[in-house]
CSV table of C-alpha atoms in Angstrom, one decimal:
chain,number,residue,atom,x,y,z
X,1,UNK,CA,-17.9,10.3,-94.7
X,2,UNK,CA,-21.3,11.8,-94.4
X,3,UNK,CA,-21.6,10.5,-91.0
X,4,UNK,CA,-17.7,12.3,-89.9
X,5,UNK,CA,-19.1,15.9,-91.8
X,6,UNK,CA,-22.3,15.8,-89.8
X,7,UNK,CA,-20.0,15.0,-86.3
X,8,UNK,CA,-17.7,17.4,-87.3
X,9,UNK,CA,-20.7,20.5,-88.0
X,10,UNK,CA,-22.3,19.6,-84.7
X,11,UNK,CA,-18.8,20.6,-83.2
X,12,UNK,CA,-18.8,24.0,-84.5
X,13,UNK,CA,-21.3,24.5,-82.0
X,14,UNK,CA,-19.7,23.1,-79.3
X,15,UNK,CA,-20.2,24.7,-75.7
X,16,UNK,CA,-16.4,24.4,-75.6
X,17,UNK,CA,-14.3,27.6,-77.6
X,18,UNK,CA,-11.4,24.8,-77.7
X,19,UNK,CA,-13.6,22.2,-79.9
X,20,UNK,CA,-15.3,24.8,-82.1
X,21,UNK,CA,-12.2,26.0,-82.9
X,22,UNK,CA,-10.4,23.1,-83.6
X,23,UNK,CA,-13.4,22.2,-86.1
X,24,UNK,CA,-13.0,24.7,-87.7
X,25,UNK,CA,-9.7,24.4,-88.6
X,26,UNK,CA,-10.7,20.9,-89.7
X,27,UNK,CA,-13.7,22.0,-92.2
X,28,UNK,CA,-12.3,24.2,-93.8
X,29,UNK,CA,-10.4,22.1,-96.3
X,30,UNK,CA,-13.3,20.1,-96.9
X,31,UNK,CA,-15.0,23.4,-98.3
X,32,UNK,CA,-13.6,24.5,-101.2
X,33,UNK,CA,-15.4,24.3,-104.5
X,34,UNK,CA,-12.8,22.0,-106.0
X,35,UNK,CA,-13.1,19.6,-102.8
X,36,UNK,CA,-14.9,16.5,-103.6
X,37,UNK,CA,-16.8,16.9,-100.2
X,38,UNK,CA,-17.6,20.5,-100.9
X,39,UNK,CA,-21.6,19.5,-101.8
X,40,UNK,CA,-21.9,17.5,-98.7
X,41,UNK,CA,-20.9,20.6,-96.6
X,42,UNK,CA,-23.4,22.8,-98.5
X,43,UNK,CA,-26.6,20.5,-97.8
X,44,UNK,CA,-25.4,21.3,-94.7
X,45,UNK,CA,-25.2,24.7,-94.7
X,46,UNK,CA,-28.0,25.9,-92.7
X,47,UNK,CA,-26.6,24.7,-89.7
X,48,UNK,CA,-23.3,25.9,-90.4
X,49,UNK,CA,-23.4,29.7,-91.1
X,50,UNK,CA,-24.8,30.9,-87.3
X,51,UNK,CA,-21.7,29.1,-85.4
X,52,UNK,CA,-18.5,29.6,-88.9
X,53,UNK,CA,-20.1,33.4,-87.8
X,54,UNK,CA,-20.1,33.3,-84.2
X,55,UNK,CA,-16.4,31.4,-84.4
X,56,UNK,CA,-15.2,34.6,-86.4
X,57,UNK,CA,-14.7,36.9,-83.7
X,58,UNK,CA,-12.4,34.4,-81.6
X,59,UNK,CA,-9.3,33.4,-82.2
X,60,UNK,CA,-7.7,34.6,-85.2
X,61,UNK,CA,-6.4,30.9,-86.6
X,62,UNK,CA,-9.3,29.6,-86.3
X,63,UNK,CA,-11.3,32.9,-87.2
X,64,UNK,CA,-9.7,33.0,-90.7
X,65,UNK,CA,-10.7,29.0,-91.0
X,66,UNK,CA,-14.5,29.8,-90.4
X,67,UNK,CA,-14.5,33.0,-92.7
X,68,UNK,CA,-12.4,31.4,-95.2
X,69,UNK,CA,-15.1,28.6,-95.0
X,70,UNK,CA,-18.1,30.8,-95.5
X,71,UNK,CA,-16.0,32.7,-98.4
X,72,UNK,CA,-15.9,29.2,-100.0
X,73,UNK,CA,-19.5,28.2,-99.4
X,74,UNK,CA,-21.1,31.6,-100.9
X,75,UNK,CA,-19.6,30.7,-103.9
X,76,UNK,CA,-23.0,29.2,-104.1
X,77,UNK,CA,-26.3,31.6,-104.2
X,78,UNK,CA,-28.4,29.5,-102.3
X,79,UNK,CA,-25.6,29.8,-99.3
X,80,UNK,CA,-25.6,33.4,-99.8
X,81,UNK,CA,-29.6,33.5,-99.1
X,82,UNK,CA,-29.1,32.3,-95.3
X,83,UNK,CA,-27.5,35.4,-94.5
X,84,UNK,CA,-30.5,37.6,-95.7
X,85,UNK,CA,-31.0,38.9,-92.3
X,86,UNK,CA,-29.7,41.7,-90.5
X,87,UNK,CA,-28.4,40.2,-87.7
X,88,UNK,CA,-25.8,37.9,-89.7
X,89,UNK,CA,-24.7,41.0,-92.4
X,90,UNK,CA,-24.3,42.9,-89.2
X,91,UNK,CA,-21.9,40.3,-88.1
X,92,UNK,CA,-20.4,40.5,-91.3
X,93,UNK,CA,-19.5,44.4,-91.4
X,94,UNK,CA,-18.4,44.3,-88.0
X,95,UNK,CA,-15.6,42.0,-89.1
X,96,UNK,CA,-14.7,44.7,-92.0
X,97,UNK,CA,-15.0,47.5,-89.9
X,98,UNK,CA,-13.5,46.8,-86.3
X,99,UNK,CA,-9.6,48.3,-87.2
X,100,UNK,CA,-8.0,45.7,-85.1
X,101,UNK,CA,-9.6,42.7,-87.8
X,102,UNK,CA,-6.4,41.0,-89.0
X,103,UNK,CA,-9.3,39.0,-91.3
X,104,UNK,CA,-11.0,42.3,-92.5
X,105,UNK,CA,-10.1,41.6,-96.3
X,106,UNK,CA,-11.1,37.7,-96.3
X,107,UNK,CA,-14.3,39.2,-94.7
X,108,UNK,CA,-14.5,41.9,-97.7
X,109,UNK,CA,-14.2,39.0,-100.0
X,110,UNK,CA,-17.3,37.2,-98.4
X,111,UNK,CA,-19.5,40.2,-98.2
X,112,UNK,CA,-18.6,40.8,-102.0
X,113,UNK,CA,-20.1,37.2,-102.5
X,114,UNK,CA,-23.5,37.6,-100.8
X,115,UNK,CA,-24.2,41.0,-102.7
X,116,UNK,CA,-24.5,38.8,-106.0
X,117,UNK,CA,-28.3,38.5,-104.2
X,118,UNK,CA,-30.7,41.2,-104.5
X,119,UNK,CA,-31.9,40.5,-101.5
X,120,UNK,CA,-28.6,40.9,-99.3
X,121,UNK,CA,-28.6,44.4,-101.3
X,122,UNK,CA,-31.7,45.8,-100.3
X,123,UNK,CA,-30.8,44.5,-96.5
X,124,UNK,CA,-27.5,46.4,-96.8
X,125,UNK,CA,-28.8,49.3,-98.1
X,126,UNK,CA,-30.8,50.4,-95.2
X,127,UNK,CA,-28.7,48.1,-92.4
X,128,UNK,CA,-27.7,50.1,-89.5
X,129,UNK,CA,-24.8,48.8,-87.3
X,130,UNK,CA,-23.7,51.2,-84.9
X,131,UNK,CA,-21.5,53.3,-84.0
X,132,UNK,CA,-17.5,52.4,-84.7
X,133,UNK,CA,-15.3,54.6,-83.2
X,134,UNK,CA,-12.3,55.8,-85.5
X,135,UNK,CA,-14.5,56.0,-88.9
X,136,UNK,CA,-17.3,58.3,-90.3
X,137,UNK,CA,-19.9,59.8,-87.7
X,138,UNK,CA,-22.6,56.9,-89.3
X,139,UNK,CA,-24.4,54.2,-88.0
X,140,UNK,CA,-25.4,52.9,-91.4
X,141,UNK,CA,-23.3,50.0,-93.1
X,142,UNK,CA,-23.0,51.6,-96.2
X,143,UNK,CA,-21.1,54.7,-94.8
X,144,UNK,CA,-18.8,53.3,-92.7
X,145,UNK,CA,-17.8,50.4,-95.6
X,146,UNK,CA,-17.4,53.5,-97.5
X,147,UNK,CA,-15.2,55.3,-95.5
X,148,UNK,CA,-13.0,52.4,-95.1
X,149,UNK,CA,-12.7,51.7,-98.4
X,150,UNK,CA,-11.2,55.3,-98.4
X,151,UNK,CA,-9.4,54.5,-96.0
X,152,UNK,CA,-7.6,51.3,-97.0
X,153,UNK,CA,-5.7,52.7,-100.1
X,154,UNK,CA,-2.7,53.7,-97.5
X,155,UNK,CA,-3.8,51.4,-94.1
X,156,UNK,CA,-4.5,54.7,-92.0
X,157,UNK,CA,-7.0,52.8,-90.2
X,158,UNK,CA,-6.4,48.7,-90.6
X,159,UNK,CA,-2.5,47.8,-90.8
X,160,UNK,CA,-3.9,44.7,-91.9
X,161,UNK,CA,-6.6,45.6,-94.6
X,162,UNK,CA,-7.2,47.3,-97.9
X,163,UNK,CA,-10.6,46.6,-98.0
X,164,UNK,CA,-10.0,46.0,-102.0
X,165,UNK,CA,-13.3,43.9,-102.3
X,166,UNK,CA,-15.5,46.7,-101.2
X,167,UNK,CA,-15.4,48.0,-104.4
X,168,UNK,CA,-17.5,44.5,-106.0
X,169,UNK,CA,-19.6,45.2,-103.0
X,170,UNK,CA,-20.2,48.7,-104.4
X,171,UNK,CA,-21.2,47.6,-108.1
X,172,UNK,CA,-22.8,44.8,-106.7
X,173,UNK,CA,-25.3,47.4,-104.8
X,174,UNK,CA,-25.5,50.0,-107.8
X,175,UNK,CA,-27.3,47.5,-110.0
X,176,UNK,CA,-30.5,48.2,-108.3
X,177,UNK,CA,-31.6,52.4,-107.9
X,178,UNK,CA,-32.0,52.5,-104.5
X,179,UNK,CA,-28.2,51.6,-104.3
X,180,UNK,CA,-27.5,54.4,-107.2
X,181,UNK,CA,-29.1,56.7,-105.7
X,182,UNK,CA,-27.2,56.4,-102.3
X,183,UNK,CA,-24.1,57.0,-104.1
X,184,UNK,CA,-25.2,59.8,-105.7
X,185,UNK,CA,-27.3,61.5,-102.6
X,186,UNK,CA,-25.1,63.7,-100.2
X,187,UNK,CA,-24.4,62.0,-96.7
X,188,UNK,CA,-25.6,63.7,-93.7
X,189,UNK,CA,-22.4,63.3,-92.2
X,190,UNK,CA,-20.3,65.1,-94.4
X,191,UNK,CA,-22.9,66.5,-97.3
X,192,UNK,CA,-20.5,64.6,-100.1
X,193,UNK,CA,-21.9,62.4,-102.2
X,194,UNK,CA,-20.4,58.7,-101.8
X,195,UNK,CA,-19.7,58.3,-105.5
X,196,UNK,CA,-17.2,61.3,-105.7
X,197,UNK,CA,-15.5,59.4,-102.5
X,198,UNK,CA,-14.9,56.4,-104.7
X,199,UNK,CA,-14.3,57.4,-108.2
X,200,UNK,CA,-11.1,58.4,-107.8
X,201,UNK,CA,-9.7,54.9,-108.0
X,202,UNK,CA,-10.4,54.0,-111.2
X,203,UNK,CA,-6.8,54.0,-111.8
X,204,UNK,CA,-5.7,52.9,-108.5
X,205,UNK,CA,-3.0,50.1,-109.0
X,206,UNK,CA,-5.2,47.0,-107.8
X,207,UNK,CA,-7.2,45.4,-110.0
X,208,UNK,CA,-9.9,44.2,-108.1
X,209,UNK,CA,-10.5,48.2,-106.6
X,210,UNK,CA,-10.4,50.0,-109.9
X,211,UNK,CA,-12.4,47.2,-111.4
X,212,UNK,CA,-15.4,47.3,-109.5
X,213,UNK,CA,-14.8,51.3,-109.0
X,214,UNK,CA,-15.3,51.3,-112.9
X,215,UNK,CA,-18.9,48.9,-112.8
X,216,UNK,CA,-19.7,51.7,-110.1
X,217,UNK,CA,-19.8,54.3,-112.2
X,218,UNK,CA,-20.9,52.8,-115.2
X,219,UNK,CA,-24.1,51.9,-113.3
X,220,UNK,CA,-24.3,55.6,-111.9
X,221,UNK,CA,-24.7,56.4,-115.6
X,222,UNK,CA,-28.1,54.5,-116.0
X,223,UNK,CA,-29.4,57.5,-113.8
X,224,UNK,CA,-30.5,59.1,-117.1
X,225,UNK,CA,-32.3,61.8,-114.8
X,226,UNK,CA,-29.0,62.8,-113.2
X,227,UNK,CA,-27.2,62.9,-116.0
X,228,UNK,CA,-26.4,67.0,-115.5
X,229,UNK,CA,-25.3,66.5,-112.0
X,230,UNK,CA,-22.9,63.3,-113.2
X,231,UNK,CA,-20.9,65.9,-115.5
X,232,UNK,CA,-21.1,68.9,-113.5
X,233,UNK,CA,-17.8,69.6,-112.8
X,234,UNK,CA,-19.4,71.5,-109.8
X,235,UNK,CA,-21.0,68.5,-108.4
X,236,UNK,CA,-20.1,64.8,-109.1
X,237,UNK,CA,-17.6,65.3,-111.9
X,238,UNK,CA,-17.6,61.7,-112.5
X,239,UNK,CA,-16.5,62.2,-116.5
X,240,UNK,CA,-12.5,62.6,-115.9
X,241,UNK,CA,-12.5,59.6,-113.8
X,242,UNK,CA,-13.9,57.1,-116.7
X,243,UNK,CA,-11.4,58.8,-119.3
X,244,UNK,CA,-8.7,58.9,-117.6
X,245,UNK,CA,-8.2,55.3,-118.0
X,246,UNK,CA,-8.8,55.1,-121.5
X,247,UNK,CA,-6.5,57.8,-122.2
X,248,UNK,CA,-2.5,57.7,-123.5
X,249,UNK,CA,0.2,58.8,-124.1
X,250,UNK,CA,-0.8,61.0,-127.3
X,251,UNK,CA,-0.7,64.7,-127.4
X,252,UNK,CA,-3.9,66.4,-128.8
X,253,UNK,CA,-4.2,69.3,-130.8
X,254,UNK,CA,-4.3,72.4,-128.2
X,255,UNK,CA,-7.8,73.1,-129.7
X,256,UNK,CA,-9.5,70.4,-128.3
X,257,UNK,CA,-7.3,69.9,-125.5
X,258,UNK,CA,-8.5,73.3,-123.9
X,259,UNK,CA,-12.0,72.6,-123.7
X,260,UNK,CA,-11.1,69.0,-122.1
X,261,UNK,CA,-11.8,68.3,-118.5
X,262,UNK,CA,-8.6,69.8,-117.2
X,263,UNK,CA,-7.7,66.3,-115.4
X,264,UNK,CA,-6.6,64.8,-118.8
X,265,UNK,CA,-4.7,67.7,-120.2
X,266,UNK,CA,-1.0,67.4,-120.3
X,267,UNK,CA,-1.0,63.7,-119.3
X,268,UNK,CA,3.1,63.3,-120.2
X,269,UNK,CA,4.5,60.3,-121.8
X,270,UNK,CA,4.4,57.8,-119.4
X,271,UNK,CA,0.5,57.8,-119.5
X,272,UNK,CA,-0.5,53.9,-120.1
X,273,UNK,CA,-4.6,53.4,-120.6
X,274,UNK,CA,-6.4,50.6,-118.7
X,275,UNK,CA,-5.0,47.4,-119.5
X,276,UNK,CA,-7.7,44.6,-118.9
X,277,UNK,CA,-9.7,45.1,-121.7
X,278,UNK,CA,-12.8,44.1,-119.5
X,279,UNK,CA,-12.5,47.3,-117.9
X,280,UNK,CA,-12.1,49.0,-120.7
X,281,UNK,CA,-15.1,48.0,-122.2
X,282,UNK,CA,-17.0,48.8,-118.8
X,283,UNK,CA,-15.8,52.3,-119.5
X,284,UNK,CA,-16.6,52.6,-122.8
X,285,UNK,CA,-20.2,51.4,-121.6
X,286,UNK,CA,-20.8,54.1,-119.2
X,287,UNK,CA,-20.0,56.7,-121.7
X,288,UNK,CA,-22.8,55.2,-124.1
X,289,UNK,CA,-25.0,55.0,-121.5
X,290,UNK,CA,-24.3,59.0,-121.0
X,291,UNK,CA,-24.8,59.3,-124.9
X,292,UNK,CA,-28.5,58.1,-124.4
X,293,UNK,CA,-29.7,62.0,-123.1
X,294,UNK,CA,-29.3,64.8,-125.2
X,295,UNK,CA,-27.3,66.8,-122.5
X,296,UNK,CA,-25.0,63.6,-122.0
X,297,UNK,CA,-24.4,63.7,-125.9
X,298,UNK,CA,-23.7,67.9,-125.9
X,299,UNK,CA,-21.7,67.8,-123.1
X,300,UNK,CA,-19.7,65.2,-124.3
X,301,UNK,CA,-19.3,66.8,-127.7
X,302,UNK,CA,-18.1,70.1,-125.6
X,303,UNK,CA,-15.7,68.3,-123.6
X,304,UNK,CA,-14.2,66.7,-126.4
X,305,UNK,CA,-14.9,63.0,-126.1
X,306,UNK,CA,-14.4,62.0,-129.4
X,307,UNK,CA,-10.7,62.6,-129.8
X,308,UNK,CA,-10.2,60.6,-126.6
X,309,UNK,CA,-12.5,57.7,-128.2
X,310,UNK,CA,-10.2,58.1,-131.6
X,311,UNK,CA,-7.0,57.8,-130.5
X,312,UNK,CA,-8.0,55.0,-128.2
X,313,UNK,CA,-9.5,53.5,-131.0
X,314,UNK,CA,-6.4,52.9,-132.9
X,315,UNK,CA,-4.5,51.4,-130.7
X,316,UNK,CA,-7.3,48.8,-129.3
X,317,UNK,CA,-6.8,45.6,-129.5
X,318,UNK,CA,-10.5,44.0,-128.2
X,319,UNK,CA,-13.2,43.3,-130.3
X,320,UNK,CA,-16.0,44.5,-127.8
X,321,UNK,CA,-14.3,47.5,-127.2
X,322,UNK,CA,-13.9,48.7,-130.5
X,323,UNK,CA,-17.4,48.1,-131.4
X,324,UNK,CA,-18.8,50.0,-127.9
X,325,UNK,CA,-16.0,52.8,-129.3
X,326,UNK,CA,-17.5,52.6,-132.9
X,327,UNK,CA,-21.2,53.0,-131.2
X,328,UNK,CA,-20.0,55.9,-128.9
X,329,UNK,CA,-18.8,57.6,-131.3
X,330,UNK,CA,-21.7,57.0,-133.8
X,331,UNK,CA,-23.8,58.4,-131.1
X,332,UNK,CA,-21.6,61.1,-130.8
X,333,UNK,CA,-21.3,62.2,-134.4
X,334,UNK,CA,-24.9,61.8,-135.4
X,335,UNK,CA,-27.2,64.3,-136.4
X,336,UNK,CA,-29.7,65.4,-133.5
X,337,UNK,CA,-33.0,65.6,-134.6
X,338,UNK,CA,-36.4,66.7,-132.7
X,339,UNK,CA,-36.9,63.5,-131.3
X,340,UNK,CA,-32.9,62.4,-130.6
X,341,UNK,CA,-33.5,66.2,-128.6
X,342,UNK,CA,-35.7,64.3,-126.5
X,343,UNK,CA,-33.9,61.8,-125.7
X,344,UNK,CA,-34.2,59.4,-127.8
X,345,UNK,CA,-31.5,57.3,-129.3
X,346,UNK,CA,-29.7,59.1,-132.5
X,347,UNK,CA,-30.0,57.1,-135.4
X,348,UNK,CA,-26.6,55.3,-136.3
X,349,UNK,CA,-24.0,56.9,-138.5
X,350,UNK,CA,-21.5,54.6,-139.8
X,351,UNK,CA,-19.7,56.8,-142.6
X,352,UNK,CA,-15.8,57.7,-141.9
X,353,UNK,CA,-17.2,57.9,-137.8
X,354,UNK,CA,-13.3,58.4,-136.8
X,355,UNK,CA,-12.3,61.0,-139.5
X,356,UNK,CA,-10.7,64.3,-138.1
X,357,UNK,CA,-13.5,67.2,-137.1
């Protein structure tokens, strides 16, 4: 069998379109992760990648065999390190970004595999690939997959593609600070800041989008140093956008609803909070991380968090999310002292945390 796979890679490079194709209509069944022949294909890999890549912009069968190959191979990080150049994540984007790509999601999928490596990250940060017409006025990867992430919640500019799997691509990025502080830096194009572009999905229907649009902006909050310009309503405004999903349909005592962001007053009755509890607890994350400066914590106390957190509270169901509720709100109800004024952690407060105030 080893002898067939090896005849079968040196086809994919085949001076004739008619045999690359055809072989990679065969592989591609031969690479998924459940395949009993899927090792054998990656100890090839290095000669694979630079033709499954090149076979990608041809014809569309036998396109969506090659990506759907290299989707199944990065499944493994040592695959994902042969495309740490600029030249192959070019390749890449361009298949997310041209709007005639009928394969512009299956290539979304493998670009949200390779950013699991820091070093396809850092490469992506900084990658410049042209102009596209049609899309922002960018050359920089990072701007256009932005904009057509935008762009993909109705299909105004691929009929074909959602570009759902951008948003894993956009966690995957704001692990590291130089990807955090892209989103949070104004673009030259339009002088927004990416993050306020992306935010607002974190209740889109789709799980995969609001999911990774949640890890987004619970890895903005490590920004400690931007935490004023994360809750000014004047400039990012990112706190609505994590409650809103934790939020139901309970009314709140007009009190504390009036100095609530005014995005989750008067939610009606038909308001239903986040219901993967994964993403719940990656929101109730973010909102401890904000708790860790003292302005996060008063301006969270001013916006009336906690009643959100209580009611929530009552009705959760998940063990990790009620104890990153419990430790929110212990953070939030603690005493500030001289040094929790400067920014260091309040000390705990565990008595009646969730009674009325």
């Amino acid at each position: 069998m080893e002898q067939q796979l090896d005849e079968l890679v040196e086809f994919l490079s085949s001076p004739r379109s008619d045999v690359r194709q055809l072989a990679a209509t065969y592989i591609v069944g031969f690479s998924h992760p459940t395949s009993e022949h899927h090792q054998l294909l990656q100890a090839r890999a290095k000669k694979m990648v630079q033709p499954l890549l090149v076979i990608c912009h041809e014809l569309p069968v036998a396109a969506n065999s090659a990506l759907s190959t290299l989707v199944n191979m990065t499944s493994s990080l040592a695959t994902c390190e042969l495309f740490a150049n600029e030249d192959y994540l070019r390749m890449v984007v361009r298949l997310i970004t041209i709007p005639t790509s009928i394969i512009a999601d299956t290539a979304c999928m493998l670009l949200s595999n390779l950013t699991k490596k820091d070093s396809i990250c850092r490469i992506l940060a900084k990658l410049d690939v042209g102009d596209v017409p049609g899309i922002c006025d960018s050359r920089f990867a990072l701007d256009q997959l932005t904009d057509v992430f935008v762009k993909g919640m109705d299909k105004t500019y691929n009929k074909d593609a959602r570009f759902n799997f951008l948003a894993s691509v956009f966690a995957d990025v704001t692990n590291h600070p130089f990807g955090r502080r892209y989103f949070l830096e104004r673009t030259s194009y339009d002088d927004k800041m990416p993050i306020t572009k992306i935010m607002v999905f974190s209740e889109y229907p789709d799980v995969i989008r609001r999911g990774g649009v949640d890890s987004t902006m619970k890895n903005i909050c490590f920004e400690k140093e931007s935490h004023r310009e994360i809750l000014d309503p004047k400039e990012t405004n990112m706190l609505p956008y994590i409650l809103l999903p934790l939020c139901g349909p309970e009314e709140f005592d007009m009190e504390d609803m009036e100095d609530m962001p005014e995005e989750i007053q008067l939610l009606g009755d038909d308001k239903k909070r986040e219901s993967d509890p994964q993403l719940r607890a990656t929101l109730l994350e973010a909102i401890n991380l904000l708790c860790t400066t003292h302005y996060g914590r008063e301006t969270l106390r001013a916006k009336k968090v906690y009643p959100v957190l209580r009611e929530a509270h009552k009705v959760e169901t998940d063990e990790t999310c009620s104890d990153l509720n419990h430790r929110a709100v212990q953070l939030l109800m603690g005493d500030e002292s001289t040094e929790t004024m400067n920014d260091l952690e309040p000390p705990a407060n565990d008595e009646n945390v969730f009674e009325e105030i």
